[in-house]
Amino acid sequence: MTAPSLTIGTALLAFSPTLTLFFLIILPKPQLTILSVVAAFAYLLSAFGSSLIWLILNAIFQFSTNNNDDGSNSSSSIGALLALTVPSVLIQCIVRMQFVKLYFSVEDVIRKSVAKHEAETTQANNNNNNSTQEEHAETNALQLQLNDLSCSLASGTGYALLHTLFLFGTLLASESHEGSNYYGNINSASGYYGGGGGSTGHGGTLYQYSCGGVMPSLMNGALVGMMFSVLDVFWMMLTFFGMRRRLRSSRRGGVAIVGGCGGGMLSFLREMTSFWKGIDDSTQGGNAALGLVIVSHLLASLVLAPNGTMEDGCKIALPSLAGVVVLVAVLFFRGVKGHFLPMDQRARIEELRLGEGGMMGSHHVE
Amino acid sequence: MSAATTLNEPFNNLEKLPHSPCVTLYHRNGRVGCGTLERGVMTGRLLHWSAVVSNGSNESNAQSSLPPYVAVLDEADYTSQTIEMLQTFSSNFVAGDEYGPVTDGGGPLRGVLVLSTDPSNVDGVTFPSPEPLTPQGDGTPMEYLSVGSSYEWNVNNNGDGLTFADMSGVPTVYVADSQTAAYLRNVASEQANSISSDLTTAVYPSVLSEFNYYMGPSETTDGTKVTSQQCLEWKDLDGNWSPKCLPLGGNSIWAVAGTPVPLGYTDDENANDNNQDRPTVILSASIDSTSMFHELSPGANTAASNILSLLLAAELLGSSIKDEVLDQLYSRITFAFFQGESHGFIGSRLFVKDVIGGFECQAGNEGIPSVLKRKDEASTVRACLNPLRTDLTFQNLGDIRGMIAVDQVGNLGGGKNLYVQGGTENGFDAFLSEVMIELSANGEYTAQASSASNNNEDGTASLPPSPVSSLVKLSASGAGGVVLTGYDDAFVANSLYHSHLDSVSMSQSIDKDAIAASATLLARSAVAAAYQNENNEVDAATAAAYALNLLPNAVSSSSTTFENIYNCLFSDGNCDAFVKYASVESANDAIHTGFNLGIGQPLGKPPNFYVSVYNHENGQGFVAASGFKYGAMDSSAEDKEDYVKDYGDNENDAILLRPSLLEMSLNGLLNDFLGRGSFVDSNDGTAPDLVDCSSSNDCSSVSYCSSSDSSELATISTCAGGKCICGSRAHYHPAVDEAISPVANEAPGWFTIDENDQGVSAMITEPSWSSFVGVRAYNDAGTGVGIYASISGALFTSICIFVVYRLKKGLVKEKVY
């Protein structure tokens, strides 16, 4: 068993971004918590899909390797890497987009329901000559809880949390499980045994080929998990941004919603070519955001390749991954600054601000 | 999950390093074997032993501190010389606390990992024998038991006596898995290289090995050596008797060819006195082996080949000669498979002592039935309650006239010569030697007189370690014998004597035809020996011709029986054939006793011939009386507890025994092979169709069993190996050190030293193991990484909390939260 100090330290590194988001922002809002949990489930689905693809492709690679007369693996490792990585990234993209699409549908239903409720209360109050301002303010506030910013943050957090659990939690479990019976029995039997971490108290630490000369695998895994969790949050927010712009376009009679991942792949890829035009508050900007998700995800996956194939490959992989995180963060903030929320949500906020000023009260719903 | 082989993969730790521990034993005068100094674990980084010793020569700072290390060595290097070098170097230093606190005061050498040889590098490697040059002779606890104890039988195998070295403080294990061994070898070499010549530097991370193998102390606090007696009679601080070890032992198996010997005590004056008075010639073999490592005693050449050869001799005899012919011979032929021979001829000495020394039963003198509820049955075995003997039939065996033992006939060193050891004096043993040489004269494999020099003080020939030594030493009448061996004046070179590599799946080369030839020679020699008359008037040539006439056919190494038993003894000890024989034996016992104790200790796959500790789970007979179990019983003792009732007070009282799978199988096989002489042939002269059975209950109506005399025993059919056979000829005899006896009216497992101990036996005991012993290997990261990780984790978390808190404030301010 790894030394507790190392276990705790790396766990803090890996889970801090997602857990602080979860506990400080998500958990106090039940609706965000639900959204977060559903997003985590979406990650499970994507992981299942990726695993399935991996199993099939791995079997194919094994088969082709075994059939080589000279016994060599003629398929280049880069080819295999791409063949395994690209489908996984695309599956995650599809699941994210489908998740956001589902969320938009639910949001639509809620919005219509609220509108109907407001209409009914307005009618009733008009009949009774009562003021409807208070009721409308409450429903406005409720709708504001379902804004794209907080919802994408909640969704990204849930998605990232489970992704980190998969990436790092399994490693953490492997490093924490060993010898539970052995230690307990030895301790109780003799009283001389060193306990967890061996007689030294800091033994049982995994070092792997990919990072053995640099740091324990737990630290390596924690850093990878941490950076991917940050990326997951950005990717989910970018997906919200992109899908919202595509939805708006669809409602205006433009491009079919999620036409790429859900429908025609060719049209989707064509739209993605607008990526270089940058992320702005247009349909092309939305497509660019989605394109950034795919490209950066692919990039993040590929830069991790040295971590599994080279001795001390983490020396290359970790800085490269950090570079991808910084790149995505910069592009995100530059791209969405000032217009992350769609027009209608921005308008409602303005309306609320004005109303709030008039009533001297707060409609912040906890 | 498959066995872990490296530390480089998650979920693949070496928490339970697959290994076999070094054997640790107590004997009459002290302790041998390995173990930690105290109950605490011993931990050190893995370093290749050569690096330690060569670097050590540069160290001059005596008694300074060194980071603890575990020496890693290949099995070919595991010699007493290497261990002495390591211990000597280590004694110049004290262990540092870099890899955990050290409270035992030992040196930096914290253990030894012995690795199996890289399969690609086996060619040309010579593996030493761990036994001394004089196995069971001078310098060993058995030196008083051997005939010619100074003779160096093991000289060709570089025997260095590591078996009898006291390595307390040097816990040692053997890693057999080649992949794990390769990994550990690489790690040890890399770590040795990384520290270069500076042994004082503790490097992190390092792969460590941690031993939890406390096997008892070498000395007591007052400096006296701990011996088997102290271990057996150990009293805790509260004064309670709490034995810390058990004797090694089990059961020997013996069986007669021809009409069965009457069972135990009889007061019938009309009993077959003629049959009882016949002397006996014993054909014997050792059925155990040993090595440096527990559970790794494959004994292909030292046990399996002997057993196979003797079993096939029994089969040849039983299937070729009718009982009535054998009953007419002057001597009875007895097959004896002795247990515990590698640890001081345990089985043969007790058997010979009981048979020729006149066993005295102190409780149940009349030979009480072993099962009270069946006391009226003629076939019921009689027993003695104290000292416990579950079967007193040996009392009717008659005098032992001579013995032929077989030893190491599986590896003839590439030749086709067998050798007859002993028999250099005039007398019956000389006759045996002459007959064996005569009988093999025209065969493919010939037997020659050994050229071992007669170097004993009295001019007699030295005998290799074998049951014959017990007969020679214990026989007041000067009975002796010969040993048929696969070696001449010394064990065959590279024969892996008592090595863990004495296995066909490893380095041993077994000549099946040699075993078959030995079996044939043994069977014919037994007949010729039994043919010899009272006054030794028959010459060897005549006796040999007589035997050859009765046994014209030879054992074939390609026969089904040979192949089946070979597979069981050399490859899969838990084979179907052995399990079937043992299961039937167990069912037969259950019919008589009312208790089915099942099959005892398995032989294992690959087979392990290491004799087990002796307790009621492992071959120690015990008395089940009035709901209690006793290792021996004497209800007339004045100091007995109130709960000790008379044997037979309860209808379920019985005397029980749970032999090992090997012992039970041998019992069944002997019954099967030797019972064939009682078959009545069919009307057309062919052998009868044997009735299928699962226990003796299924054999009550068979009609093909006959008897040449008035004895009913040969007509009472029994079940062996799934077929009804005639008569029960095989018997168990306890194999436990002659000086050690179960304590009367105490539970099995409590032993004491006999008052009449003559001080010659080895008195081997094995310390009781903790349930938690084991070895593991792990990476030690040192304290630094954990501290850095926890500090950076805490800092990063603080930053995250700060950032997210600010984010939340921003969201609230923007009215989106």
GROMACS .gro file of C-alpha atoms in nm, chain B residues 566-817:
model
  252
  932TYR     CA    1   0.500  -4.292  -1.327
  933ASN     CA    2   0.270  -4.003  -1.409
  934CYS     CA    3   0.147  -3.992  -1.050
  935LEU     CA    4   0.490  -4.005  -0.892
  936PHE     CA    5   0.680  -3.782  -1.132
  937SER     CA    6   0.430  -3.535  -1.271
  938ASP     CA    7   0.090  -3.516  -1.105
  939GLY     CA    8   0.085  -3.642  -0.749
  940ASN     CA    9  -0.285  -3.578  -0.727
  941CYS     CA   10  -0.355  -3.795  -1.028
  942ASP     CA   11  -0.684  -3.974  -1.076
  943ALA     CA   12  -0.531  -4.313  -1.007
  944PHE     CA   13  -0.394  -4.213  -0.666
  945VAL     CA   14  -0.710  -4.030  -0.573
  946LYS     CA   15  -0.916  -4.334  -0.667
  947TYR     CA   16  -0.706  -4.571  -0.458
  948ALA     CA   17  -0.706  -4.331  -0.165
  949SER     CA   18  -1.079  -4.269  -0.187
  950VAL     CA   19  -1.149  -4.639  -0.169
  951GLU     CA   20  -0.915  -4.675   0.129
  952SER     CA   21  -1.096  -4.393   0.300
  953ALA     CA   22  -1.432  -4.557   0.232
  954ASN     CA   23  -1.303  -4.891   0.358
  955ASP     CA   24  -1.185  -4.732   0.681
  956ALA     CA   25  -1.519  -4.559   0.724
  957ILE     CA   26  -1.696  -4.895   0.713
  958HIS     CA   27  -1.490  -5.019   1.005
  959THR     CA   28  -1.462  -4.707   1.213
  960GLY     CA   29  -1.778  -4.517   1.135
  961PHE     CA   30  -1.569  -4.211   1.053
  962ASN     CA   31  -1.471  -4.107   0.704
  963LEU     CA   32  -1.176  -3.880   0.757
  964GLY     CA   33  -1.121  -3.833   0.386
  965ILE     CA   34  -0.788  -3.823   0.213
  966GLY     CA   35  -0.495  -3.669   0.394
  967GLN     CA   36  -0.225  -3.441   0.267
  968PRO     CA   37  -0.214  -3.436  -0.113
  969LEU     CA   38   0.104  -3.525  -0.294
  970GLY     CA   39   0.076  -3.219  -0.511
  971LYS     CA   40   0.138  -3.128  -0.869
  972PRO     CA   41   0.427  -3.146  -0.927
  973PRO     CA   42   0.471  -3.403  -0.650
  974ASN     CA   43   0.627  -3.297  -0.323
  975PHE     CA   44   0.775  -3.580  -0.118
  976TYR     CA   45   0.864  -3.367   0.183
  977VAL     CA   46   0.745  -3.549   0.493
  978SER     CA   47   0.484  -3.350   0.678
  979VAL     CA   48   0.462  -3.257   1.041
  980TYR     CA   49   0.305  -3.528   1.249
  981ASN     CA   50  -0.038  -3.443   1.381
  982HIS     CA   51  -0.384  -3.590   1.354
  983GLU     CA   52  -0.444  -3.407   1.026
  984ASN     CA   53  -0.124  -3.547   0.885
  985GLY     CA   54  -0.099  -3.911   0.968
  986GLN     CA   55  -0.086  -3.923   1.345
  987GLY     CA   56  -0.316  -4.194   1.472
  988PHE     CA   57  -0.549  -4.092   1.750
  989VAL     CA   58  -0.809  -4.233   1.981
  990ALA     CA   59  -1.160  -4.098   1.955
  991ALA     CA   60  -1.321  -4.184   2.286
  992SER     CA   61  -1.629  -4.040   2.455
  993GLY     CA   62  -1.621  -3.732   2.239
  994PHE     CA   63  -1.252  -3.651   2.288
  995LYS     CA   64  -0.944  -3.707   2.079
  996TYR     CA   65  -0.624  -3.840   2.230
  997GLY     CA   66  -0.281  -3.890   2.082
  998ALA     CA   67  -0.255  -4.190   2.314
  999MET     CA   68  -0.474  -4.311   2.592
 1000ASP     CA   69  -0.426  -4.466   2.932
 1001SER     CA   70  -0.743  -4.457   3.135
 1002SER     CA   71  -0.571  -4.634   3.419
 1003ALA     CA   72  -0.329  -4.347   3.475
 1004GLU     CA   73  -0.360  -4.202   3.821
 1005ASP     CA   74  -0.329  -3.842   3.716
 1006LYS     CA   75  -0.584  -3.856   3.436
 1007GLU     CA   76  -0.856  -3.598   3.411
 1008ASP     CA   77  -1.212  -3.692   3.500
 1009TYR     CA   78  -1.329  -3.663   3.143
 1010VAL     CA   79  -1.095  -3.942   3.032
 1011LYS     CA   80  -1.317  -4.249   3.021
 1012ASP     CA   81  -1.234  -4.608   2.945
 1013TYR     CA   82  -1.193  -4.686   2.581
 1014GLY     CA   83  -1.515  -4.851   2.470
 1015ASP     CA   84  -1.745  -4.673   2.712
 1016ASN     CA   85  -1.899  -4.509   2.412
 1017GLU     CA   86  -2.017  -4.717   2.121
 1018ASN     CA   87  -1.858  -4.477   1.876
 1019ASP     CA   88  -1.511  -4.509   2.023
 1020ALA     CA   89  -1.255  -4.585   1.757
 1021ILE     CA   90  -0.889  -4.556   1.676
 1022LEU     CA   91  -0.848  -4.340   1.372
 1023LEU     CA   92  -0.584  -4.252   1.121
 1024ARG     CA   93  -0.570  -4.008   0.833
 1025PRO     CA   94  -0.269  -4.089   0.619
 1026SER     CA   95  -0.155  -3.881   0.327
 1027LEU     CA   96  -0.271  -3.936  -0.028
 1028LEU     CA   97   0.057  -4.105  -0.112
 1029GLU     CA   98   0.039  -4.336   0.190
 1030MET     CA   99  -0.322  -4.430   0.124
 1031SER     CA  100  -0.250  -4.492  -0.242
 1032LEU     CA  101   0.045  -4.714  -0.162
 1033ASN     CA  102  -0.173  -4.907   0.081
 1034GLY     CA  103  -0.437  -4.965  -0.184
 1035LEU     CA  104  -0.187  -5.043  -0.457
 1036LEU     CA  105  -0.014  -5.304  -0.242
 1037ASN     CA  106  -0.346  -5.466  -0.158
 1038ASP     CA  107  -0.429  -5.468  -0.526
 1039PHE     CA  108  -0.097  -5.597  -0.658
 1040LEU     CA  109  -0.028  -5.855  -0.390
 1041GLY     CA  110  -0.390  -5.974  -0.369
 1042ARG     CA  111  -0.375  -6.109  -0.720
 1043GLY     CA  112  -0.202  -6.424  -0.600
 1044SER     CA  113  -0.524  -6.531  -0.432
 1045PHE     CA  114  -0.737  -6.524  -0.744
 1046VAL     CA  115  -0.902  -6.848  -0.847
 1047ASP     CA  116  -0.874  -6.867  -1.221
 1048SER     CA  117  -1.182  -6.915  -1.433
 1049ASN     CA  118  -1.274  -7.255  -1.566
 1050ASP     CA  119  -1.096  -7.180  -1.890
 1051GLY     CA  120  -0.780  -7.096  -1.702
 1052THR     CA  121  -0.796  -6.726  -1.756
 1053ALA     CA  122  -0.785  -6.462  -1.488
 1054PRO     CA  123  -1.123  -6.384  -1.337
 1055ASP     CA  124  -1.320  -6.073  -1.422
 1056LEU     CA  125  -1.283  -5.850  -1.120
 1057VAL     CA  126  -1.593  -5.702  -0.962
 1058ASP     CA  127  -1.619  -5.324  -0.956
 1059CYS     CA  128  -1.651  -5.162  -0.616
 1060SER     CA  129  -1.634  -4.833  -0.433
 1061SER     CA  130  -1.572  -4.986  -0.092
 1062SER     CA  131  -1.538  -5.326   0.068
 1063ASN     CA  132  -1.913  -5.340   0.117
 1064ASP     CA  133  -1.945  -5.407  -0.255
 1065CYS     CA  134  -1.715  -5.709  -0.237
 1066SER     CA  135  -1.898  -5.942  -0.003
 1067SER     CA  136  -2.010  -6.181  -0.274
 1068VAL     CA  137  -1.701  -6.225  -0.492
 1069SER     CA  138  -1.614  -6.585  -0.565
 1070TYR     CA  139  -1.264  -6.566  -0.705
 1071CYS     CA  140  -1.069  -6.546  -0.380
 1072SER     CA  141  -0.904  -6.856  -0.234
 1073SER     CA  142  -0.662  -6.945   0.039
 1074SER     CA  143  -0.385  -7.200   0.044
 1075ASP     CA  144  -0.428  -7.277   0.410
 1076SER     CA  145  -0.675  -7.244   0.688
 1077SER     CA  146  -0.645  -6.869   0.702
 1078GLU     CA  147  -0.963  -6.694   0.613
 1079LEU     CA  148  -0.790  -6.368   0.562
 1080ALA     CA  149  -0.709  -6.431   0.198
 1081THR     CA  150  -1.069  -6.513   0.120
 1082ILE     CA  151  -1.206  -6.196   0.271
 1083SER     CA  152  -1.228  -5.972  -0.026
 1084THR     CA  153  -1.175  -5.603  -0.006
 1085CYS     CA  154  -1.184  -5.313  -0.243
 1086ALA     CA  155  -0.872  -5.152  -0.384
 1087GLY     CA  156  -0.866  -4.894  -0.658
 1088GLY     CA  157  -1.223  -4.973  -0.761
 1089LYS     CA  158  -1.185  -5.350  -0.797
 1090CYS     CA  159  -1.260  -5.626  -0.549
 1091ILE     CA  160  -0.938  -5.805  -0.460
 1092CYS     CA  161  -0.855  -6.083  -0.222
 1093GLY     CA  162  -0.742  -6.017   0.131
 1094SER     CA  163  -0.606  -5.708   0.295
 1095ARG     CA  164  -0.230  -5.731   0.312
 1096ALA     CA  165  -0.116  -5.373   0.356
 1097HIS     CA  166  -0.076  -5.208   0.693
 1098TYR     CA  167   0.025  -4.867   0.824
 1099HIS     CA  168   0.296  -4.823   1.078
 1100PRO     CA  169   0.366  -4.492   1.249
 1101ALA     CA  170   0.672  -4.310   1.126
 1102VAL     CA  171   0.775  -4.078   1.405
 1103ASP     CA  172   1.104  -4.039   1.581
 1104GLU     CA  173   1.163  -4.330   1.817
 1105ALA     CA  174   1.235  -4.092   2.103
 1106ILE     CA  175   0.915  -3.898   2.069
 1107SER     CA  176   0.578  -4.025   2.186
 1108PRO     CA  177   0.232  -3.876   2.200
 1109VAL     CA  178   0.136  -3.788   2.555
 1110ALA     CA  179  -0.128  -4.020   2.696
 1111ASN     CA  180  -0.467  -3.864   2.762
 1112GLU     CA  181  -0.369  -3.543   2.582
 1113ALA     CA  182  -0.492  -3.422   2.246
 1114PRO     CA  183  -0.297  -3.523   1.936
 1115GLY     CA  184  -0.007  -3.288   1.874
 1116TRP     CA  185   0.127  -3.305   2.230
 1117PHE     CA  186   0.448  -3.502   2.249
 1118THR     CA  187   0.707  -3.588   2.502
 1119ILE     CA  188   1.048  -3.747   2.503
 1120ASP     CA  189   1.060  -4.112   2.603
 1121GLU     CA  190   1.212  -4.196   2.937
 1122ASN     CA  191   1.412  -4.467   2.766
 1123ASP     CA  192   1.548  -4.242   2.495
 1124GLN     CA  193   1.889  -4.373   2.400
 1125GLY     CA  194   2.001  -4.040   2.260
 1126VAL     CA  195   2.080  -4.155   1.909
 1127SER     CA  196   1.786  -4.051   1.697
 1128ALA     CA  197   1.789  -3.718   1.517
 1129MET     CA  198   1.466  -3.605   1.682
 1130ILE     CA  199   1.370  -3.371   1.398
 1131THR     CA  200   1.085  -3.131   1.459
 1132GLU     CA  201   0.950  -2.843   1.260
 1133PRO     CA  202   0.849  -2.515   1.425
 1134SER     CA  203   0.483  -2.428   1.400
 1135TRP     CA  204   0.418  -2.162   1.140
 1136SER     CA  205   0.225  -1.847   1.191
 1137SER     CA  206  -0.069  -1.818   0.955
 1138PHE     CA  207   0.071  -1.490   0.835
 1139VAL     CA  208   0.416  -1.582   0.714
 1140GLY     CA  209   0.507  -1.456   0.373
 1141VAL     CA  210   0.730  -1.241   0.161
 1142ARG     CA  211   0.645  -0.941  -0.044
 1143ALA     CA  212   0.826  -0.702  -0.267
 1144TYR     CA  213   0.740  -0.341  -0.320
 1145ASN     CA  214   0.871  -0.010  -0.437
 1146ASP     CA  215   0.973   0.220  -0.160
 1147ALA     CA  216   0.936   0.581  -0.266
 1148GLY     CA  217   1.095   0.724   0.042
 1149THR     CA  218   0.941   0.993   0.257
 1150GLY     CA  219   1.012   1.286   0.022
 1151VAL     CA  220   0.762   1.207  -0.251
 1152GLY     CA  221   0.474   1.171  -0.010
 1153ILE     CA  222   0.556   1.498   0.160
 1154TYR     CA  223   0.587   1.683  -0.167
 1155ALA     CA  224   0.266   1.530  -0.294
 1156SER     CA  225   0.067   1.616   0.013
 1157ILE     CA  226   0.198   1.973   0.025
 1158SER     CA  227   0.138   2.034  -0.343
 1159GLY     CA  228  -0.203   1.870  -0.317
 1160ALA     CA  229  -0.301   2.091  -0.027
 1161LEU     CA  230  -0.174   2.403  -0.202
 1162PHE     CA  231  -0.351   2.318  -0.524
 1163THR     CA  232  -0.673   2.248  -0.339
 1164SER     CA  233  -0.649   2.586  -0.170
 1165ILE     CA  234  -0.601   2.750  -0.506
 1166CYS     CA  235  -0.899   2.562  -0.648
 1167ILE     CA  236  -1.117   2.665  -0.356
 1168PHE     CA  237  -1.012   3.025  -0.400
 1169VAL     CA  238  -1.072   3.026  -0.775
 1170VAL     CA  239  -1.406   2.850  -0.753
 1171TYR     CA  240  -1.517   3.077  -0.472
 1172ARG     CA  241  -1.435   3.377  -0.689
 1173LEU     CA  242  -1.613   3.215  -0.979
 1174LYS     CA  243  -1.920   3.163  -0.769
 1175LYS     CA  244  -1.919   3.525  -0.661
 1176GLY     CA  245  -1.891   3.624  -1.024
 1177LEU     CA  246  -2.179   3.404  -1.127
 1178VAL     CA  247  -2.397   3.546  -0.855
 1179LYS     CA  248  -2.300   3.895  -0.952
 1180GLU     CA  249  -2.387   3.823  -1.314
 1181LYS     CA  250  -2.724   3.685  -1.204
 1182VAL     CA  251  -2.659   3.349  -1.359
 1183TYR     CA  252  -2.648   3.158  -1.034
   0.00000   0.00000   0.00000
